[in-house]
Short mmCIF file of C-alpha atoms and ligand atoms in Angstrom, two decimals:
data_model
loop_
_atom_site.label_atom_id
_atom_site.label_comp_id
_atom_site.label_asym_id
_atom_site.label_seq_id
_atom_site.Cartn_x
_atom_site.Cartn_y
_atom_site.Cartn_z
CA UNK B 255 21.25 -49.63 15.61
CA UNK B 256 18.56 -46.94 15.78
CA UNK B 257 19.01 -44.30 13.11
CA UNK B 258 20.31 -40.93 14.10
CA UNK B 259 18.20 -38.10 12.70
CA UNK B 260 21.26 -35.95 12.00
CA UNK B 261 22.63 -38.71 9.75
CA UNK B 262 19.50 -39.10 7.65
CA UNK B 263 20.20 -39.34 3.96
CA UNK B 264 18.09 -37.85 1.23
CA UNK B 265 18.49 -40.34 -1.59
CA UNK B 266 18.59 -39.22 -5.20
CA UNK B 267 16.62 -40.65 -8.08
CA UNK B 268 18.63 -42.31 -10.87
CA UNK B 269 17.51 -40.66 -14.07
CA UNK B 270 19.27 -40.89 -17.41
CA UNK B 271 22.46 -42.17 -15.80
CA UNK B 272 22.64 -39.45 -13.15
CA UNK B 273 21.78 -39.37 -9.47
CA UNK B 274 19.64 -36.27 -9.02
CA UNK B 275 17.08 -34.45 -6.96
CA UNK B 276 13.64 -34.39 -8.48
CA UNK B 277 12.49 -31.08 -9.88
CA UNK B 278 9.33 -31.63 -7.82
CA UNK B 279 11.33 -30.47 -4.81
CA UNK B 280 9.39 -33.11 -2.88
CA UNK B 281 10.66 -36.11 -1.00
CA UNK B 282 8.95 -39.05 0.66
CA UNK B 283 9.94 -39.99 4.21
CA UNK B 284 10.62 -43.71 4.62
CA UNK B 285 9.55 -45.05 8.01
CA UNK B 286 11.17 -48.16 9.43
CA UNK B 287 8.47 -50.62 10.51
CA UNK B 288 10.29 -51.61 13.70
CA UNK B 289 12.37 -48.53 14.55
CA UNK B 290 9.15 -46.58 14.00
CA UNK B 291 11.05 -43.54 12.81
CA UNK B 292 12.14 -42.00 9.54
CA UNK B 293 15.28 -43.64 8.17
CA UNK B 294 15.72 -41.54 5.01
CA UNK B 295 14.01 -39.64 2.24
CA UNK B 296 13.53 -40.55 -1.42
CA UNK B 297 12.63 -38.34 -4.36
CA UNK B 298 9.05 -37.94 -5.55
CA UNK B 299 9.76 -38.07 -9.28
CA UNK B 300 7.54 -36.02 -11.59
CA UNK B 301 5.68 -37.02 -14.73
CA UNK B 302 8.05 -34.86 -16.84
CA UNK B 303 10.98 -36.77 -15.39
CA UNK B 304 9.24 -40.04 -16.25
CA UNK B 305 8.91 -38.77 -19.85
CA UNK B 306 12.62 -37.88 -19.97
CA UNK B 307 13.64 -41.24 -18.50
CA UNK B 308 11.57 -43.14 -21.06
CA UNK B 309 12.93 -41.09 -23.97
CA UNK B 310 16.49 -41.71 -22.75
CA UNK B 311 15.73 -45.41 -22.32
CA UNK B 312 14.60 -45.74 -25.94
CA UNK B 313 17.73 -44.00 -27.18
CA UNK B 314 20.05 -46.18 -25.06
CA UNK B 315 18.24 -49.41 -25.89
CA UNK B 316 19.20 -49.29 -29.57
CA UNK B 317 22.95 -49.54 -28.91
CA UNK B 318 22.45 -51.94 -26.02
CA UNK B 319 20.60 -54.39 -28.24
CA UNK B 320 23.54 -54.28 -30.68
CA UNK B 321 25.98 -55.55 -28.03
CA UNK B 322 26.68 -59.27 -28.00
CA UNK B 323 25.02 -61.41 -25.35
CA UNK B 324 28.41 -61.88 -23.69
CA UNK B 325 28.99 -58.13 -23.55
CA UNK B 326 25.60 -57.56 -21.93
CA UNK B 327 26.23 -60.51 -19.61
CA UNK B 328 29.55 -59.01 -18.48
CA UNK B 329 27.74 -55.96 -17.06
CA UNK B 330 25.30 -58.19 -15.23
CA UNK B 331 27.96 -60.50 -13.84
CA UNK B 332 29.77 -57.45 -12.51
CA UNK B 333 26.48 -56.27 -10.97
CA UNK B 334 26.17 -59.61 -9.18
CA UNK B 335 29.74 -59.22 -7.86
CA UNK B 336 28.99 -55.69 -6.64
CA UNK B 337 25.86 -56.87 -4.83
CA UNK B 338 27.84 -59.52 -2.99
CA UNK B 339 30.59 -57.02 -2.21
CA UNK B 340 28.02 -54.62 -0.74
CA UNK B 341 25.91 -57.32 0.88
CA UNK B 342 26.12 -55.93 4.44
CA UNK B 343 25.10 -52.42 3.41
CA UNK B 344 22.24 -53.57 1.17
CA UNK B 345 21.00 -56.10 3.73
CA UNK B 346 21.02 -53.39 6.41
CA UNK B 347 18.88 -51.19 4.17
CA UNK B 348 16.44 -54.09 3.58
CA UNK B 349 16.31 -54.83 7.32
CA UNK B 350 15.69 -51.24 8.33
CA UNK B 351 13.27 -50.44 5.54
CA UNK B 352 11.04 -53.51 5.37
CA UNK B 353 11.84 -55.07 8.76
CA UNK B 354 13.27 -58.33 7.43
CA UNK B 355 15.66 -60.30 9.66
CA UNK B 356 19.26 -59.36 8.90
CA UNK B 357 20.36 -62.89 8.02
CA UNK B 358 17.39 -63.34 5.69
CA UNK B 359 18.14 -59.98 4.10
CA UNK B 360 21.73 -61.10 3.50
CA UNK B 361 20.46 -64.35 1.98
CA UNK B 362 18.18 -62.32 -0.29
CA UNK B 363 21.18 -60.41 -1.63
CA UNK B 364 23.20 -63.60 -2.27
CA UNK B 365 20.20 -65.28 -3.89
CA UNK B 366 19.82 -62.23 -6.11
CA UNK B 367 23.45 -62.38 -7.24
CA UNK B 368 22.95 -66.09 -8.03
CA UNK B 369 19.77 -65.27 -9.94
CA UNK B 370 21.54 -62.62 -12.02
CA UNK B 371 24.43 -64.96 -12.87
CA UNK B 372 22.03 -67.77 -13.79
CA UNK B 373 20.04 -65.35 -15.97
CA UNK B 374 23.20 -64.49 -17.89
CA UNK B 375 24.06 -68.16 -18.42
CA UNK B 376 20.49 -69.07 -19.38
CA UNK B 377 20.36 -66.28 -21.97
CA UNK B 378 23.74 -67.33 -23.38
CA UNK B 379 22.47 -70.87 -23.81
CA UNK B 380 19.09 -70.14 -25.34
CA UNK B 381 18.85 -70.77 -29.04
CA UNK B 382 16.43 -70.10 -31.83
CA UNK B 383 15.18 -72.55 -34.43
CA UNK B 384 14.87 -72.94 -38.14
CA UNK B 385 11.83 -74.35 -39.91
CA UNK B 386 11.45 -75.71 -43.39
CA UNK B 387 8.44 -74.75 -45.50
CA UNK B 388 7.74 -78.29 -46.66
CA UNK B 389 6.77 -79.22 -43.10
CA UNK B 390 3.28 -77.98 -44.03
CA UNK B 391 1.15 -79.61 -46.78
CA UNK B 392 1.97 -78.06 -50.15
CA UNK B 393 4.94 -76.19 -48.64
CA UNK B 394 8.21 -75.50 -50.36
CA UNK B 395 11.61 -76.87 -49.31
CA UNK B 396 13.21 -73.63 -50.45
CA UNK B 397 11.35 -71.62 -47.87
CA UNK B 398 13.31 -71.54 -44.61
CA UNK B 399 12.10 -69.76 -41.51
CA UNK B 400 14.69 -68.49 -39.03
CA UNK B 401 13.26 -67.80 -35.58
CA UNK B 402 15.32 -65.60 -33.26
CA UNK B 403 14.43 -63.60 -30.17
CA UNK B 404 14.28 -59.81 -30.27
CA UNK B 405 13.92 -57.29 -27.43
CA UNK B 406 10.61 -55.54 -26.81
CA UNK B 407 11.98 -52.05 -26.11
CA UNK B 408 11.50 -50.50 -22.67
CA UNK B 409 10.38 -52.76 -19.83
CA UNK B 410 8.63 -51.27 -16.81
CA UNK B 411 9.58 -53.27 -13.70
CA UNK B 412 7.36 -52.71 -10.66
CA UNK B 413 8.34 -54.52 -7.46
CA UNK B 414 6.62 -55.02 -4.09
CA UNK B 415 8.03 -54.26 -0.64
CA UNK B 416 8.61 -57.75 0.70
CA UNK B 417 11.58 -58.87 -1.44
CA UNK B 418 12.72 -55.45 -2.63
CA UNK B 419 16.04 -56.67 -4.02
CA UNK B 420 15.25 -60.13 -5.36
CA UNK B 421 11.93 -59.33 -7.00
CA UNK B 422 13.39 -56.24 -8.64
CA UNK B 423 16.42 -58.08 -10.03
CA UNK B 424 14.25 -60.96 -11.27
CA UNK B 425 12.74 -58.41 -13.67
CA UNK B 426 15.72 -56.14 -14.39
CA UNK B 427 18.25 -58.88 -15.20
CA UNK B 428 16.18 -60.76 -17.83
CA UNK B 429 15.01 -57.46 -19.32
CA UNK B 430 18.58 -56.23 -19.81
CA UNK B 431 19.88 -59.61 -20.95
CA UNK B 432 17.27 -59.77 -23.72
CA UNK B 433 18.36 -56.33 -24.96
CA UNK B 434 15.73 -54.08 -23.39
CA UNK B 435 16.04 -50.83 -21.46
CA UNK B 436 14.34 -50.64 -18.05
CA UNK B 437 12.30 -48.21 -16.02
CA UNK B 438 12.35 -49.49 -12.44
CA UNK B 439 9.63 -48.42 -10.01
CA UNK B 440 10.38 -49.86 -6.58
CA UNK B 441 7.76 -50.10 -3.86
CA UNK B 442 7.89 -46.85 -1.92
CA UNK B 443 8.65 -48.92 1.18
CA UNK B 444 11.58 -50.64 -0.50
CA UNK B 445 12.95 -47.62 -2.36
CA UNK B 446 16.13 -47.30 -0.32
CA UNK B 447 16.91 -50.99 -0.90
CA UNK B 448 16.15 -50.43 -4.59
CA UNK B 449 18.46 -47.42 -4.71
CA UNK B 450 21.28 -49.42 -3.07
CA UNK B 451 20.99 -52.19 -5.63
CA UNK B 452 20.99 -49.72 -8.51
CA UNK B 453 24.06 -48.01 -7.02
CA UNK B 454 25.73 -51.41 -7.40
CA UNK B 455 24.55 -51.64 -11.02
CA UNK B 456 25.72 -48.10 -11.74
CA UNK B 457 29.25 -49.11 -10.67
CA UNK B 458 29.43 -51.43 -13.70
CA UNK B 459 29.40 -48.39 -16.01
CA UNK B 460 26.05 -49.31 -17.51
CA UNK B 461 25.28 -47.09 -20.53
CA UNK B 462 23.64 -43.80 -19.58
CA UNK B 463 19.86 -43.84 -19.72
CA UNK B 464 19.54 -47.61 -20.15
CA UNK B 465 17.96 -47.93 -16.72
CA UNK B 466 16.22 -45.26 -14.71
CA UNK B 467 14.92 -45.56 -11.17
CA UNK B 468 11.73 -43.62 -10.62
CA UNK B 469 10.84 -43.39 -6.96
CA UNK B 470 7.42 -42.06 -6.03
CA UNK B 471 4.07 -43.25 -4.80
CA UNK B 472 2.34 -45.80 -7.01
CA UNK B 473 -0.85 -43.84 -6.51
CA UNK B 474 0.84 -40.70 -7.93
CA UNK B 475 3.16 -41.81 -10.77
CA UNK B 476 1.99 -45.45 -11.07
CA UNK B 477 -0.84 -44.92 -13.54
CA UNK B 478 1.22 -42.45 -15.52
CA UNK B 479 4.02 -45.00 -15.94
CA UNK B 480 1.69 -47.88 -16.70
CA UNK B 481 -0.28 -45.98 -19.35
CA UNK B 482 2.79 -44.39 -20.93
CA UNK B 483 3.03 -44.96 -24.68
CA UNK B 484 6.79 -45.41 -24.37
CA UNK B 485 6.49 -48.54 -22.25
CA UNK B 486 6.72 -51.76 -24.27
CA UNK B 487 6.10 -54.37 -21.56
CA UNK B 488 5.24 -54.42 -17.85
CA UNK B 489 6.45 -56.93 -15.31
CA UNK B 490 4.57 -56.37 -12.05
CA UNK B 491 4.66 -58.09 -8.67
CA UNK B 492 2.32 -56.95 -5.95
CA UNK B 493 -1.19 -57.25 -4.61
CA UNK B 494 -4.10 -58.59 -6.67
CA UNK B 495 -6.11 -55.35 -6.42
CA UNK B 496 -3.19 -53.34 -7.83
CA UNK B 497 -2.60 -56.00 -10.50
CA UNK B 498 -6.24 -55.94 -11.58
CA UNK B 499 -6.11 -52.13 -11.73
CA UNK B 500 -2.98 -52.32 -13.92
CA UNK B 501 -4.54 -54.77 -16.32
CA UNK B 502 -7.44 -52.34 -16.81
CA UNK B 503 -5.11 -49.38 -17.39
CA UNK B 504 -2.93 -51.06 -20.00
CA UNK B 505 -3.92 -51.88 -23.54
CA UNK B 506 -2.15 -54.01 -26.13
CA UNK B 507 1.13 -54.35 -24.31
CA UNK B 508 2.49 -57.56 -22.81
CA UNK B 509 1.87 -57.78 -19.09
CA UNK B 510 3.17 -60.30 -16.56
CA UNK B 511 1.47 -60.15 -13.18
CA UNK B 512 2.58 -62.01 -10.05
CA UNK B 513 -0.03 -61.29 -7.42
CA UNK B 514 -1.40 -62.31 -4.05
CA UNK B 515 -2.21 -65.75 -2.75
CA UNK B 516 -4.12 -67.74 -0.17
CA UNK B 517 -1.97 -70.85 -0.38
CA UNK B 518 -3.59 -73.84 1.32
CA UNK B 519 -1.79 -76.71 3.06
CA UNK B 520 -3.91 -79.84 2.54
CA UNK B 521 -3.06 -82.31 5.29
CA UNK B 522 -4.32 -85.83 4.54
CA UNK B 523 -4.98 -88.38 7.29
CA UNK B 524 -1.82 -90.32 6.30
CA UNK B 525 0.50 -87.30 6.39
CA UNK B 526 3.95 -87.53 7.96
CA UNK B 527 3.19 -85.14 10.81
CA UNK B 528 6.82 -84.19 11.41
CA UNK B 529 7.12 -83.01 7.82
CA UNK B 530 3.71 -81.30 7.78
CA UNK B 531 4.23 -79.42 11.05
CA UNK B 532 7.73 -78.21 10.13
CA UNK B 533 6.67 -77.11 6.64
CA UNK B 534 3.48 -75.37 7.79
CA UNK B 535 5.20 -73.45 10.60
CA UNK B 536 8.02 -72.36 8.37
CA UNK B 537 5.72 -71.67 5.43
CA UNK B 538 3.17 -69.68 7.40
CA UNK B 539 5.22 -67.65 9.85
CA UNK B 540 8.63 -66.79 8.39
CA UNK B 541 8.95 -63.02 7.94
CA UNK B 542 5.65 -62.76 9.82
CA UNK B 543 3.77 -64.30 6.89
CA UNK B 544 4.60 -61.36 4.61
CA UNK B 545 5.37 -63.67 1.70
CA UNK B 546 3.21 -64.13 -1.39
CA UNK B 547 3.68 -67.88 -1.09
CA UNK B 548 3.17 -68.11 2.67
CA UNK B 549 0.85 -70.92 3.76
CA UNK B 550 -2.28 -68.91 4.50
CA UNK B 551 -4.78 -71.64 5.44
CA UNK B 552 -4.67 -75.27 6.57
CA UNK B 553 -7.25 -77.77 5.33
CA UNK B 554 -6.77 -80.78 7.58
CA UNK B 555 -8.54 -84.13 7.68
CA UNK B 556 -10.54 -84.23 10.91
CA UNK B 557 -8.97 -87.59 11.85
CA UNK B 558 -5.58 -85.94 12.39
CA UNK B 559 -6.74 -82.39 13.14
CA UNK B 560 -6.35 -82.53 16.94
CA UNK B 561 -2.81 -83.86 16.67
CA UNK B 562 -1.85 -81.30 14.02
CA UNK B 563 -3.30 -78.35 15.92
CA UNK B 564 -1.61 -79.26 19.18
CA UNK B 565 1.73 -79.80 17.46
CA UNK B 566 1.43 -76.51 15.57
CA UNK B 567 0.67 -74.74 18.85
CA UNK B 568 3.77 -76.26 20.47
CA UNK B 569 5.96 -75.03 17.61
CA UNK B 570 4.38 -71.56 17.57
CA UNK B 571 5.25 -71.21 21.25
CA UNK B 572 8.91 -71.60 20.26
CA UNK B 573 8.88 -68.89 17.56
CA UNK B 574 11.01 -65.86 18.30
CA UNK B 575 9.10 -62.59 18.36
CA UNK B 576 10.73 -59.18 18.22
CA UNK B 577 13.27 -57.34 16.14
CA UNK B 578 14.71 -58.14 12.70
CA UNK B 579 18.05 -57.03 14.12
CA UNK B 580 18.08 -60.19 16.25
CA UNK B 581 16.66 -62.30 13.41
CA UNK B 582 13.30 -62.92 15.09
CA UNK B 583 10.89 -64.94 12.97
CA UNK B 584 7.97 -62.75 13.95
CA UNK B 585 8.70 -59.09 13.31
CA UNK B 586 6.56 -55.95 13.18
CA UNK B 587 4.42 -55.76 10.05
CA UNK B 588 5.28 -53.26 7.32
CA UNK B 589 2.97 -50.56 8.79
CA UNK B 590 0.19 -49.94 11.28
CA UNK B 591 -2.48 -50.15 8.58
CA UNK B 592 -1.41 -53.69 7.70
CA UNK B 593 -1.48 -54.68 11.39
CA UNK B 594 -4.98 -53.19 11.76
CA UNK B 595 -6.08 -55.22 8.73
CA UNK B 596 -4.74 -58.48 10.19
CA UNK B 597 -6.31 -57.68 13.56
CA UNK B 598 -9.63 -57.10 11.81
CA UNK B 599 -9.48 -60.59 10.28
CA UNK B 600 -8.71 -62.15 13.67
CA UNK B 601 -11.54 -60.21 15.34
CA UNK B 602 -14.02 -61.25 12.64
CA UNK B 603 -13.08 -64.94 13.02
CA UNK B 604 -13.34 -64.83 16.82
CA UNK B 605 -16.69 -63.03 16.66
CA UNK B 606 -17.91 -65.85 14.42
CA UNK B 607 -16.73 -68.47 16.95
CA UNK B 608 -13.38 -69.62 15.63
CA UNK B 609 -11.26 -71.18 18.39
CA UNK B 610 -8.23 -69.14 19.43
CA UNK B 611 -5.45 -71.71 19.96
CA UNK B 612 -2.65 -69.23 20.55
CA UNK B 613 -1.89 -65.57 19.84
CA UNK B 614 -4.15 -62.57 19.31
CA UNK B 615 -1.68 -60.36 21.12
CA UNK B 616 -0.48 -57.13 19.65
CA UNK B 617 2.01 -54.36 20.34
CA UNK B 618 1.47 -51.58 17.79
CA UNK B 619 2.31 -53.20 14.43
CA UNK B 620 3.80 -56.32 16.00
CA UNK B 621 1.21 -59.09 15.82
CA UNK B 622 2.06 -62.24 17.75
CA UNK B 623 1.75 -65.53 15.83
CA UNK B 624 -1.88 -66.54 15.92
CA UNK B 625 -3.47 -69.92 15.26
CA UNK B 626 -7.22 -70.16 14.76
CA UNK B 627 -8.97 -73.55 14.76
CA UNK B 628 -12.48 -74.51 13.64
CA UNK B 629 -12.49 -71.78 11.05
CA UNK B 630 -15.57 -71.92 8.84
CA UNK B 631 -16.38 -70.65 5.39
CA UNK B 632 -18.37 -67.65 6.64
CA UNK B 633 -15.23 -66.09 8.14
CA UNK B 634 -13.14 -63.58 6.17
CA UNK B 635 -9.92 -65.27 7.29
CA UNK B 636 -10.96 -68.35 5.28
CA UNK B 637 -10.62 -66.38 2.03
CA UNK B 638 -8.71 -63.13 2.45
CA UNK B 639 -4.91 -62.85 2.27
CA UNK B 640 -3.80 -61.41 5.65
CA UNK B 641 -0.09 -60.84 4.84
CA UNK B 642 0.59 -61.33 8.52
CA UNK B 643 1.26 -64.08 11.09
CA UNK B 644 -2.22 -65.55 11.41
CA UNK B 645 -3.06 -69.09 10.33
CA UNK B 646 -6.62 -70.42 10.05
CA UNK B 647 -7.32 -74.16 10.33
CA UNK B 648 -10.36 -75.56 8.53
CA UNK B 649 -11.27 -79.15 9.40
CA UNK B 650 -12.46 -81.33 6.51
CA UNK B 651 -13.86 -84.84 6.20
CA UNK B 652 -12.14 -85.95 3.00
CA UNK B 653 -9.61 -85.11 0.31
CA UNK B 654 -12.53 -84.15 -1.94
CA UNK B 655 -13.78 -81.57 0.56
CA UNK B 656 -10.25 -80.18 0.97
CA UNK B 657 -9.90 -79.81 -2.80
CA UNK B 658 -13.31 -78.17 -3.06
CA UNK B 659 -12.49 -75.54 -0.42
CA UNK B 660 -8.99 -75.03 -1.83
CA UNK B 661 -10.49 -74.29 -5.24
CA UNK B 662 -13.28 -72.03 -4.00
CA UNK B 663 -10.66 -69.35 -3.34
CA UNK B 664 -10.23 -66.52 -5.83
CA UNK B 665 -6.46 -67.15 -5.56
CA UNK B 666 -4.33 -69.86 -7.12
CA UNK B 667 -0.66 -69.22 -6.45
CA UNK B 668 0.63 -72.37 -4.75
CA UNK B 669 -0.62 -75.20 -2.53
CA UNK B 670 1.03 -77.86 -0.36
CA UNK B 671 -0.19 -81.42 0.02
CA UNK B 672 0.95 -83.65 2.83
CA UNK B 673 0.45 -87.40 2.35
CA UNK B 674 2.79 -90.40 2.52
CA UNK B 675 1.00 -92.01 -0.41
CA UNK B 676 2.54 -90.48 -3.51
CA UNK B 677 -0.30 -91.67 -5.76
CA UNK B 678 -2.84 -90.03 -3.50
CA UNK B 679 -0.79 -86.83 -3.23
CA UNK B 680 -0.41 -86.65 -7.00
CA UNK B 681 -4.11 -87.27 -7.56
CA UNK B 682 -4.96 -84.40 -5.19
CA UNK B 683 -2.24 -82.17 -6.70
CA UNK B 684 -3.70 -82.52 -10.17
CA UNK B 685 -7.08 -81.29 -8.99
CA UNK B 686 -5.90 -78.22 -7.09
CA UNK B 687 -6.11 -74.97 -9.07
CA UNK B 688 -2.71 -73.41 -8.40
CA UNK B 689 0.35 -72.42 -10.42
CA UNK B 690 2.51 -74.80 -8.39
CA UNK B 691 1.66 -77.61 -5.99
CA UNK B 692 4.28 -78.73 -3.50
CA UNK B 693 4.08 -82.31 -2.30
CA UNK B 694 5.38 -82.76 1.25
CA UNK B 695 7.04 -79.35 1.35
CA UNK B 696 6.25 -75.74 2.09
CA UNK B 697 4.95 -73.34 -0.54
CA UNK B 698 7.76 -71.12 -1.79
CA UNK B 699 9.04 -69.11 -4.70
CA UNK B 700 12.12 -70.76 -6.07
CA UNK B 701 14.44 -72.33 -6.86
CA UNK B 702 14.46 -69.36 -9.18
CA UNK B 703 14.93 -71.37 -12.37
CA UNK B 704 11.60 -73.17 -11.87
CA UNK B 705 8.60 -71.65 -13.66
CA UNK B 706 6.66 -69.48 -11.21
CA UNK B 707 3.08 -68.45 -11.85
CA UNK B 708 -0.29 -67.84 -10.32
CA UNK B 709 -3.69 -68.67 -11.76
CA UNK B 710 -7.02 -66.88 -11.21
CA UNK B 711 -6.44 -63.69 -9.14
CA UNK B 712 -2.87 -64.77 -8.38
CA UNK B 713 -1.44 -63.73 -11.69
CA UNK B 714 -1.04 -63.77 -15.40
CA UNK B 715 1.96 -65.02 -17.37
CA UNK B 716 4.95 -66.90 -16.04
CA UNK B 717 8.17 -65.90 -14.28
CA UNK B 718 11.20 -68.02 -13.39
CA UNK B 719 14.44 -67.24 -15.18
CA UNK B 720 13.82 -68.98 -18.51
CA UNK B 721 10.23 -67.80 -18.77
CA UNK B 722 11.12 -64.23 -17.82
CA UNK B 723 13.65 -64.15 -20.65
CA UNK B 724 10.91 -65.36 -22.99
CA UNK B 725 8.28 -62.90 -21.76
CA UNK B 726 10.65 -59.95 -22.15
CA UNK B 727 11.51 -60.77 -25.73
CA UNK B 728 9.57 -61.76 -28.81
CA UNK B 729 10.03 -64.07 -31.77
CA UNK B 730 11.62 -62.44 -34.78
CA UNK B 731 10.91 -64.56 -37.84
CA UNK B 732 12.92 -64.11 -41.01
CA UNK B 733 11.96 -66.22 -44.03
CA UNK B 734 14.51 -67.11 -46.69
CA UNK B 735 12.95 -67.82 -50.07
CA UNK B 736 15.76 -69.57 -51.95
CA UNK B 737 15.94 -69.92 -55.71
P1 NAP S 986 1.12 -53.39 -3.76
O1 NAP S 986 0.58 -52.43 -2.77
O2 NAP S 986 0.21 -53.93 -4.80
O3 NAP S 986 2.37 -52.63 -4.44
C1 NAP S 986 3.19 -53.27 -5.39
C2 NAP S 986 3.86 -52.22 -6.26
O4 NAP S 986 2.87 -51.57 -7.07
C3 NAP S 986 4.55 -51.10 -5.48
O5 NAP S 986 5.73 -50.74 -6.16
C4 NAP S 986 3.53 -49.99 -5.54
O6 NAP S 986 4.08 -48.71 -5.35
C5 NAP S 986 3.04 -50.17 -6.95
N1 NAP S 986 1.77 -49.50 -7.26
C6 NAP S 986 0.76 -49.17 -6.44
N2 NAP S 986 -0.25 -48.57 -7.14
C7 NAP S 986 0.15 -48.54 -8.44
C8 NAP S 986 -0.42 -48.05 -9.63
N3 NAP S 986 -1.62 -47.46 -9.67
N4 NAP S 986 0.27 -48.19 -10.77
C9 NAP S 986 1.48 -48.76 -10.78
N5 NAP S 986 2.10 -49.23 -9.67
C10 NAP S 986 1.44 -49.13 -8.51
O7 NAP S 986 1.78 -54.65 -3.03
P2 NAP S 986 2.76 -54.70 -1.78
O8 NAP S 986 2.01 -54.33 -0.55
O9 NAP S 986 4.03 -53.96 -2.07
O10 NAP S 986 3.11 -56.25 -1.74
C11 NAP S 986 2.30 -57.19 -1.12
C12 NAP S 986 1.47 -57.96 -2.12
O11 NAP S 986 2.30 -58.46 -3.15
C13 NAP S 986 0.80 -59.18 -1.52
O12 NAP S 986 -0.50 -59.30 -2.01
C14 NAP S 986 1.67 -60.34 -2.01
O13 NAP S 986 0.99 -61.57 -2.04
C15 NAP S 986 2.06 -59.84 -3.35
N6 NAP S 986 3.27 -60.50 -3.81
C16 NAP S 986 3.18 -61.39 -4.82
C17 NAP S 986 4.31 -62.07 -5.25
C18 NAP S 986 4.24 -63.06 -6.36
O14 NAP S 986 5.28 -63.33 -6.96
N7 NAP S 986 3.09 -63.61 -6.69
C19 NAP S 986 5.54 -61.84 -4.62
C20 NAP S 986 5.59 -60.91 -3.59
C21 NAP S 986 4.45 -60.24 -3.19
P3 NAP S 986 3.94 -47.96 -3.93
O15 NAP S 986 4.69 -48.77 -2.95
O16 NAP S 986 4.56 -46.65 -4.20
O17 NAP S 986 2.47 -47.88 -3.62
#
């Protein structure tokens, strides 16, 4: 399935309802992480084009907000249908562009269609409230407050590379459903997938200018977009360093940040080992660990550590390593720089006397699944998010020590706790600083209607369908003062 250079497509940007070349005359070559060759070109959109897109978005938003919820929902439902209809083509783009297994890429497209449909239904079923003035001391019965939700204006949606379709739609769908216009900035490595999903949206006849797709390097147009006066709200998913940068650049506009993680699996001495092993392997290694909610460290009670480590090793030996085209679990990382970074973390741990249980093999950007035991707190791998298939094991003496190390991290996205004693698991869960704690299961985003959030450096604000609809709209309070 290697791409043929003569067939390479130069993709257009989607600006003000039209697919066009950027006036910059510049394109960005998209390299496939596993084919290791260019698979297409995307436009490097200019700042002037960003200005035009935002002006058009404001104009289109006014009429869009006047449509009924059902009318807006009809466009989105049709978008979901188009995504499913074009599943193969979109999944192929995801596979080639970000190196995700084909079956997983197909599942991402179906999950996205489900998310869009659920978003429509959730928005249709949300309701406002009315308040009476005499609910407050000295208040008047004739004062009635009506609380509705109103759109914010133009939402800037910035998505990362690893779920280029799902994490884009989880911003675009609630933004449109709540009556906003959208400027969508996909990850550069993820732009072709983003273009394919917007082609599907374009087929619904969406009003011109309501959504524009601005491809270009975050480092070049990112700050310009983020600081733009025409942007009313930003929904960002990506790394913590980029998120922190964004929060410094923006002022007085709502910002939702879903950032990196260092999700721990806390394995108690009474854990069901079958469940723990299966969840940790799946949680840590699927898509080569390039998931925000991947399990990125294991904090295991020393009484069961030997058993856990040997069982993890046995399962790692069975993992398939190779190409996303054959649905291997371990696939080449997104680029060479990322593989160098992961290798650096492994090298640091080994230099500081971590025990290599399995792995530490590499072919270019393909890193074999690596398990490190006896990891200590002076090693970078204990704290830094690798975004690759390397799992450090830290042995602890008690639940208290596990909680202490879990909470010393700058991150707080999710955590998993494995114990057969539900009271114990719940007691530990309540002390772990994370947006979500999974008991006897792997860390994961979804189901998509659950609230999803990170604390500390893992984020700000809440996603999940209901909460995204809330964060992309505001209360509009009208007070009736009756005679
Ligand atoms: P990233 O490098 O932070 O990029 C994320 C997005 O930000 C991309 O679209 C990028 O564009 C853009 N960007 C970069 N600099 C910018 C700037 N100055 N202004 C505006 N936008 C800018 O992250 P990534 O490598 O794509 O994704 C991996 C990270 O995302 C990991 O840390 C992972 O944990 C995190 N993540 C978190 C969640 C979650 O929900 N918590 C989910 C998935 C991933 P370019 O591609 O053009 O640079």
